[in-house]
Amino acid sequence: MDGRIGDISTPGRLADPAEGVSPEELALAARNHGLPLEALRYDVTPPGLHYVLVHYDIPYAEADGWQLTVGGRVRTALTFDLAALRAFPAVTHRVTMECAGNGRARLTPRPVSQPWLVEGVGTAEWTGVPLRTLLAESGVEPDAVEAVFTGADHGVERGVEQDYQRSLPLADAVGPDPEVLVAYEMNGAPLPPQHGHPLRLVVPGWYGMAHVKWLRDITLTATPFTGFQQQVAYRFRQSADDPGEPVTRIAPRALMIPPGFPDFMSRTRVVRPGPCLLEGRAWSGRAPVTRVEVGTDDGHRWYEAELAPADGHDWAWRRWRAPWTATPGSHVLSARATDAGGAVQPLTQPWNRGGFANNLVQRVSVFCPPDG
Amino acid sequence: MDGRIGDISTPGRLADPAEGVSPEELALAARNHGLPLEALRYDVTPPGLHYVLVHYDIPYAEADGWQLTVGGRVRTALTFDLAALRAFPAVTHRVTMECAGNGRARLTPRPVSQPWLVEGVGTAEWTGVPLRTLLAESGVEPDAVEAVFTGADHGVERGVEQDYQRSLPLADAVGPDPEVLVAYEMNGAPLPPQHGHPLRLVVPGWYGMAHVKWLRDITLTATPFTGFQQQVAYRFRQSADDPGEPVTRIAPRALMIPPGFPDFMSRTRVVRPGPCLLEGRAWSGRAPVTRVEVGTDDGHRWYEAELAPADGHDWAWRRWRAPWTATPGSHVLSARATDAGGAVQPLTQPWNRGGFANNLVQRVSVFCPPDG
């Protein structure tokens, strides 16, 4: 029988206006999962509730025998096993990580890919070795401009067979803040398989695609990396032939813990009449969040939420809260974040063909029954 | 404003033939998640990869102060905290748990609810106290016929506001095998929030709806329980007015670890030509699995897989494997299980209005490129 990989691995597309979520998108949604929004109550997301996005399969990777190679434009090529990495002083950073495609399924037209609504996020304590420590060991040649990270997950995507690979500009790779980690623990335990066991990159402030899982190689290059995940995927494009700009740091977003209790199927919230404290988290990978506002009339009017003071975890979400008095009827609750760079969440969708960085404000439908 | 809860919590329905997965189904799929099928390789599913189905919200439940009450038709009503439960001899059972709705999204017409494909399953080591031990402490009145279990999750479903509640016939509740547990550990650690922290019921062999999470009360009753999850949901009905039969134990199923590597979007597998070992797991909650067959031509012809010998974990899945030689072209791989009761997975869909127990054989689409 004839055939080629391109027949089963087709270009990206937009859903037709009347097209529901496709079986392929559902298959991705059943594998990958978001943060149930009530889990926003935890400062650090418990295991199994942090969002997960795996491009291909979770590799069967054992810590015993795992090797991380560091090469390319370095003075001395090095190989580390887990024991060697654990021999360096351990560093822990609390990091809010978000999928670049979070919010994609709410776009019109909808890019067909992992169909996140708003829940592709989580916060963890990542422990490992700073990347700059490893690169200080190997030495860096003066002509190095990028570090390319290769994971062990293998697949085909839009017709291109590949190991998952992403790069960082050298300045980001060795910068002191955010400090990039080669991490071997999540929340004080070895990485779970789906989060990159036994090693992953953690790039505080950047969308999830930069945090390469099942990390097995770091290669410094004298020219910018042009691999699929850098030059084809993860770019802000308005059309298929637009070269686009790269997706990098996380845009500001606030999410609310949906108040009251849900209807199983519609997920509409039921809230009793009376005082109701609205609470949630807000984050930005670009600059500290400076303001959160809440709206209870579908975003027509906004009022200030109280933002928790800075707690030293500059790359993690911050708690916010705002009082509300529920009155009988239907309401749409929203929250929006502003960061120190002046970026504020938009009220109209920031559309691009890949569905990246859609930080349109959340809408939480609430029903307050007249009889309490 | 007028309105009632029934306006946001509507009766169950079937999807129209041309209707894609709805935003409501997607919202459930983004919260709840299945087992990535490559994780079938683990005897015991690592944390975060076991399927999760939460009807309402995950309650914010702390172990400190948690109380389990045992009452109703008992001689002595009792209250246990976690320390009291841990003071009993601990028992551990390895159990394969599957959502009763697993396979629902592959049905035609499709019942609109949590849209599982085939991945709503997982296997864990559950540790706790046998329910019969607790009921021996309280004593059981002679007229008791059922035990009703109440969880702390609260919501509205099909117009009915409720705490999640299910019952078991007394004989099942106190039977020696399967032994029902009040469990406080999963895989040797305290239960994660989404799996019922700090206490849940574990009913080996039964579909997931019986394993009540966030367990806070056990009440013995002299009449059969008629609550929503017993009499309205979780019944095999052919029409909306069919009283139906209750959903109880898990029907036999085999699943295959998809071989080769995937295309990101279509999840079609790419396999090189040549020998390829097909592997997977098979289980039944009704009787031991006695046979697994594999098909490589979309279920027209079947051949025997090698089933791993019994390992003493009678309520957990068993490993199977079968050799295959991949040849260039497209293939659909399947596996089907037979149990000691003679039940075999069907080749045509076992349809019911709730989409329960659809154990239609899995279909794994594989592409073997001609050039290797």
PDB file of C-alpha atoms in Angstrom, chain A residues 14 107 109 111 235-238 247 350-358:
ATOM      1  CA  LEU A  14      -9.012  26.344  11.653  1.00  0.00           C
ATOM      2  CA  LEU A 107     -11.202  31.524  19.988  1.00  0.00           C
ATOM      3  CA  PRO A 109     -12.322  30.794  14.483  1.00  0.00           C
ATOM      4  CA  PRO A 111      -7.378  26.698  15.736  1.00  0.00           C
ATOM      5  CA  ARG A 235       4.714  31.661  16.538  1.00  0.00           C
ATOM      6  CA  PHE A 236       2.131  34.407  16.480  1.00  0.00           C
ATOM      7  CA  ARG A 237       0.844  34.272  12.909  1.00  0.00           C
ATOM      8  CA  GLN A 238      -2.182  35.918  11.360  1.00  0.00           C
ATOM      9  CA  VAL A 247       5.917  32.926  21.525  1.00  0.00           C
ATOM     10  CA  PRO A 350      -6.261  38.315  20.854  1.00  0.00           C
ATOM     11  CA  TRP A 351      -6.509  35.977  17.875  1.00  0.00           C
ATOM     12  CA  ASN A 352      -3.665  34.261  16.066  1.00  0.00           C
ATOM     13  CA  ARG A 353      -3.575  31.179  13.893  1.00  0.00           C
ATOM     14  CA  GLY A 354      -1.928  28.960  16.495  1.00  0.00           C
ATOM     15  CA  GLY A 355      -4.248  30.096  19.260  1.00  0.00           C
ATOM     16  CA  PHE A 356      -1.372  31.184  21.503  1.00  0.00           C
ATOM     17  CA  ALA A 357      -1.444  33.464  24.535  1.00  0.00           C
ATOM     18  CA  ASN A 358      -5.201  33.996  24.473  1.00  0.00           C
TER      19      ASN A 358
END
